[in-house]
GROMACS .gro file of C-alpha atoms in nm:
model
  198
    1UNK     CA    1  10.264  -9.582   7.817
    2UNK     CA    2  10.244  -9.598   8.221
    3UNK     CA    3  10.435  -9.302   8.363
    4UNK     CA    4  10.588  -9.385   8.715
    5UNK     CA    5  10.316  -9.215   8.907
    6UNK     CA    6  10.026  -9.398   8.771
    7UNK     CA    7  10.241  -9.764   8.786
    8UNK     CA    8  10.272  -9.720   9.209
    9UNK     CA    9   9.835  -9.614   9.197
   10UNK     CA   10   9.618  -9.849   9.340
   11UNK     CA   11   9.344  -9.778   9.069
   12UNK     CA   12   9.608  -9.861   8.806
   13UNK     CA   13   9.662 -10.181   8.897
   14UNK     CA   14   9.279 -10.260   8.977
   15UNK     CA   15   9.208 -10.097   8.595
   16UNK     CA   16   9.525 -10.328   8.485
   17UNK     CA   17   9.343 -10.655   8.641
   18UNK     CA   18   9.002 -10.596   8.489
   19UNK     CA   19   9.107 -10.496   8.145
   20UNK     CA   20   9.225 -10.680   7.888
   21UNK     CA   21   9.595 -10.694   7.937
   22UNK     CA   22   9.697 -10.651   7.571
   23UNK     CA   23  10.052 -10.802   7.650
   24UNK     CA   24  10.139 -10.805   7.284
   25UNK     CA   25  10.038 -10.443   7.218
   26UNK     CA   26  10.292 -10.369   7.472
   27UNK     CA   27  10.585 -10.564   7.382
   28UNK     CA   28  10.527 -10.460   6.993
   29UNK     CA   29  10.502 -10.069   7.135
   30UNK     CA   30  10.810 -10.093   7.354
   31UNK     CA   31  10.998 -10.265   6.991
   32UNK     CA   32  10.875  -9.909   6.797
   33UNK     CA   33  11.073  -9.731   7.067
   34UNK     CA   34  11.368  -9.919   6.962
   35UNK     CA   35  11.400 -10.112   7.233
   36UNK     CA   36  11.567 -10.492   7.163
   37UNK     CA   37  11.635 -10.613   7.508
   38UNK     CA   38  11.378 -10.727   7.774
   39UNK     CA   39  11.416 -10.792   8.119
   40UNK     CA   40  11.161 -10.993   8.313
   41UNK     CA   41  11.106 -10.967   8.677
   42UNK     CA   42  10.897 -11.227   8.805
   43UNK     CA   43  10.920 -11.582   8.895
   44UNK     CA   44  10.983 -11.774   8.592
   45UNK     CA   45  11.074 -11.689   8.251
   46UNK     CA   46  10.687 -11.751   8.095
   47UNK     CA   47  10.648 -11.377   7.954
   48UNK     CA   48  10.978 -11.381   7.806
   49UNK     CA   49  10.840 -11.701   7.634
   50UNK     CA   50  10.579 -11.519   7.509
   51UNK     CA   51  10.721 -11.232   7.422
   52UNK     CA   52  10.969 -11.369   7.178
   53UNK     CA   53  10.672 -11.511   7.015
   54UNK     CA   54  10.489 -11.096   6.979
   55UNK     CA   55  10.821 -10.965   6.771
   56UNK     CA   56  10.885 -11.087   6.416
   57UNK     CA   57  11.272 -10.999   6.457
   58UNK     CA   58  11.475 -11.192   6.538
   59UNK     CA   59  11.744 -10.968   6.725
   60UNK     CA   60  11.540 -10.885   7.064
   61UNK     CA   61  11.659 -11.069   7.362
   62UNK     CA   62  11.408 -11.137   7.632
   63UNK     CA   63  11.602 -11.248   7.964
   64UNK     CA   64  11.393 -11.417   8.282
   65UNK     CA   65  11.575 -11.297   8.631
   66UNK     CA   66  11.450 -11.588   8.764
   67UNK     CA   67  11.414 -12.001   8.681
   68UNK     CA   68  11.125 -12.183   8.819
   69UNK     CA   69  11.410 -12.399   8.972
   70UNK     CA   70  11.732 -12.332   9.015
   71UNK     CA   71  11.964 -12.117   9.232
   72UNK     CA   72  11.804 -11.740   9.234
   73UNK     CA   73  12.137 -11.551   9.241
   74UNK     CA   74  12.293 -11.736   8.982
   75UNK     CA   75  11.983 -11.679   8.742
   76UNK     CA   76  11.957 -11.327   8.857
   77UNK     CA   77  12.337 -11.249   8.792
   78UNK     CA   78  12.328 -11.432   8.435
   79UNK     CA   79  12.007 -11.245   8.344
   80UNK     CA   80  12.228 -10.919   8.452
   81UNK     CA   81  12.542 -11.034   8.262
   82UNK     CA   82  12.314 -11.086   7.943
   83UNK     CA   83  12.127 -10.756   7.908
   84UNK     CA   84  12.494 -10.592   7.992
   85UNK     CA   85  12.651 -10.791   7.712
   86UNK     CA   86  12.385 -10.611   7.487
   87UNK     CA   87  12.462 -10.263   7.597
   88UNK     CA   88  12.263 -10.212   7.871
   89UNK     CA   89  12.431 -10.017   8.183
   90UNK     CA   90  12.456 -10.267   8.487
   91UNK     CA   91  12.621 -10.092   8.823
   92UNK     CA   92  12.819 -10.351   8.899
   93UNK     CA   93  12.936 -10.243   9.212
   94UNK     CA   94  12.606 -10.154   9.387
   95UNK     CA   95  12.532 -10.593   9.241
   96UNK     CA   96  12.842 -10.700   9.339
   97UNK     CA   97  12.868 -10.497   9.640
   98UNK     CA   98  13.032 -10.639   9.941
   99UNK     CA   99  13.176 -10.957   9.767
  100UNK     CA  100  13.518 -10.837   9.794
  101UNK     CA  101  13.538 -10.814   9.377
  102UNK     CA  102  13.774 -10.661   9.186
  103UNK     CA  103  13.726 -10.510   8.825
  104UNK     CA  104  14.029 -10.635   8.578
  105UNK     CA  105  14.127 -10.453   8.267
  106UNK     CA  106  14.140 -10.648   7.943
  107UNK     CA  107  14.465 -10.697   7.771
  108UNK     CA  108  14.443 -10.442   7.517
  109UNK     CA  109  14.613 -10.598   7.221
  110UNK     CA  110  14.504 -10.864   7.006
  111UNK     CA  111  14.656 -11.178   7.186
  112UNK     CA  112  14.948 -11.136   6.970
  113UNK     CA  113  14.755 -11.320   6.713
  114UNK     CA  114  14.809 -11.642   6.846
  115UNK     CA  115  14.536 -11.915   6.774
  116UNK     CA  116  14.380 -12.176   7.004
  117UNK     CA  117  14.226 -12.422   6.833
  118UNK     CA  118  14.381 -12.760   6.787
  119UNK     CA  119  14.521 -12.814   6.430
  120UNK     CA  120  14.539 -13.209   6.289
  121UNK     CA  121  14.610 -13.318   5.979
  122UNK     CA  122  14.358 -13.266   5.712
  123UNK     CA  123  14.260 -13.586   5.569
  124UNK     CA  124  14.061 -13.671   5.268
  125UNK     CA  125  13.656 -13.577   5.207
  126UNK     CA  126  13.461 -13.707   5.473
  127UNK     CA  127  13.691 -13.947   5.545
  128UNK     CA  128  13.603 -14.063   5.944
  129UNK     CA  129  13.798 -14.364   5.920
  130UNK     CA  130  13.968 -14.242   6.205
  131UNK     CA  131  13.687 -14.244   6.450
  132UNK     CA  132  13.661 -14.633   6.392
  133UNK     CA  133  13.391 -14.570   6.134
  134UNK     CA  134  13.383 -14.750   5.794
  135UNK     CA  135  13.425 -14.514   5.457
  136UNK     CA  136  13.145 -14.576   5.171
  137UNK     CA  137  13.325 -14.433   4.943
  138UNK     CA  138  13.103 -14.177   4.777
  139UNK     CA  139  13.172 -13.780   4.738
  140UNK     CA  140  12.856 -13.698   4.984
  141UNK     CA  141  12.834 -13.968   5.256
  142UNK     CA  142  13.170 -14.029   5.450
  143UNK     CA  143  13.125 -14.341   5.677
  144UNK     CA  144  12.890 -14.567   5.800
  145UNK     CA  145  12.883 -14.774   6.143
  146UNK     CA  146  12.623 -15.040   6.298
  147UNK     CA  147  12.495 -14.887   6.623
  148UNK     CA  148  12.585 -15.190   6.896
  149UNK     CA  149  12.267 -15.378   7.000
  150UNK     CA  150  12.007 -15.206   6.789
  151UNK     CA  151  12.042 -15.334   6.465
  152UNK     CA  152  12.035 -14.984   6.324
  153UNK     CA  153  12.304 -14.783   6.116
  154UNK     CA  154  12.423 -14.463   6.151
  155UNK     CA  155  12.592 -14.266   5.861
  156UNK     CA  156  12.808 -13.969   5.909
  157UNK     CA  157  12.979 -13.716   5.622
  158UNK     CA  158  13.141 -13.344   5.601
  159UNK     CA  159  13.012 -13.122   5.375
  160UNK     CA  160  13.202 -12.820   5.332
  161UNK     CA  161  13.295 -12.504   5.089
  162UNK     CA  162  13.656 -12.589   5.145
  163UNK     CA  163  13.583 -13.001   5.034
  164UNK     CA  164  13.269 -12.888   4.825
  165UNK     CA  165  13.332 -12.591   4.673
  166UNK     CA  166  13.014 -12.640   4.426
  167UNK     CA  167  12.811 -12.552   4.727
  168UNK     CA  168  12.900 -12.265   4.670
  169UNK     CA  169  12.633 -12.238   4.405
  170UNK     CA  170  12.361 -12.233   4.604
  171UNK     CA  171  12.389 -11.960   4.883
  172UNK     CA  172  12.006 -11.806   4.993
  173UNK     CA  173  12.018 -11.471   5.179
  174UNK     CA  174  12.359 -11.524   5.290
  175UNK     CA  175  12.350 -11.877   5.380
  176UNK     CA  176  12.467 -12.145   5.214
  177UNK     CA  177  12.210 -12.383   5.163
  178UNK     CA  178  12.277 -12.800   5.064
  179UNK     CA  179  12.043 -12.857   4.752
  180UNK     CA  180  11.752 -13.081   4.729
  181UNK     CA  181  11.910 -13.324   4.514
  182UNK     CA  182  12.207 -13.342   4.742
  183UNK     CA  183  12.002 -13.437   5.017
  184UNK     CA  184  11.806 -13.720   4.777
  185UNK     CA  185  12.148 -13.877   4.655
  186UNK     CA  186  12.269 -13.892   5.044
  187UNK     CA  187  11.909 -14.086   5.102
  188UNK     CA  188  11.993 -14.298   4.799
  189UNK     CA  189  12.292 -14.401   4.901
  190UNK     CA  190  12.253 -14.499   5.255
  191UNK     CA  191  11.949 -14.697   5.132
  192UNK     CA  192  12.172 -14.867   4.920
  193UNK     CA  193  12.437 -14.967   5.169
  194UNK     CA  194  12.182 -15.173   5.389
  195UNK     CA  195  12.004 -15.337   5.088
  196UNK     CA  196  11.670 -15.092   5.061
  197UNK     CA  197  11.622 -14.972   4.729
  198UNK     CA  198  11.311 -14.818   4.747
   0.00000   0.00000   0.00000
């Protein structure tokens, strides 16, 4: 580790361009210190690119403050806004300062429990008939349609524990997975609806 002192040395940055850089050594070191959130200052977002690629977890967060193109304060801000959504300490005032901002409290209860999403009718399996799509008829694939002009099909279906509750069955670390077979009687299927049986 580079204590401040050494970092603003000439002869640590001439030692730092004609050793080996060991980039990965030092993203893997700074993960051992428990740290999960990276913050790149530099011109684009390669490193953060290649950091992601040094750490087997999946949890660390590696934010560019700047985009090759795009509008610098906007990428700088959302780089800030990220690492502060992960815990990290952001003085928003000295960033924001002189923008005439104003910090807003939260409502502290829970919305009064109210929901926002749009509720419709629930209609059968897969059924897509709605969308203007034709129903096969089978348990896995809801609906087929000709794509216009390209003489090619397109087949669409919900699978769900709530319309598939088999599924179920086959959960993998937490996730539930569609088996094998599922996916070969789906192939089946659609081969059979435009005439290819092999």
């Amino acid at each position: 580790l580079a204590d401040a002192e050494a970092v603003c040395s000439p002869e640590y940055w001439v030692e730092h361009a004609r050793s080996a850089v060991r980039f990965a050594d030092g993203v893997r070191a700074l993960a051992e210190y428990g740290v999960s959130t990276y913050l790149e200052l530099g011109p684009d977002g390669t490193l953060s690119a290649m950091g992601r690629e040094c750490l087997d977890e999946g949890h660390a967060v590696f934010v560019p403050a700047l985009r090759r193109e795009g509008d610098e304060t906007r990428a700088l801000v959302t780089a800030l806004a990220t690492c502060y959504t992960r815990g990290v300490h952001v003085d928003w005032a000295t960033v924001l300062g002189g923008t005439r901002t104003a910090s807003v409290d939260l409502p502290t209860y829970a919305f009064q429990r109210e929901h926002y999403w749009l509720v419709g009718e629930r209609q059968g399996v897969g059924d897509v008939a709605s969308a203007g799509l034709v129903g096969v008829g089978h348990p896995l694939l809801g609906a087929v349609t000709e794509v216009p002009g390209s003489g090619e099909v397109l087949f669409a279906s919900r699978l769900s524990l709530g319309s598939h509750a088999w599924l179920g069955d086959h959960v993998a670390a937490g996730a539930v997975l569609l088996p094998g077979a599922a996916f070969v009687e789906l192939v089946v299927r659609a081969g059979d609806e435009v005439g290819c049986g092999g």
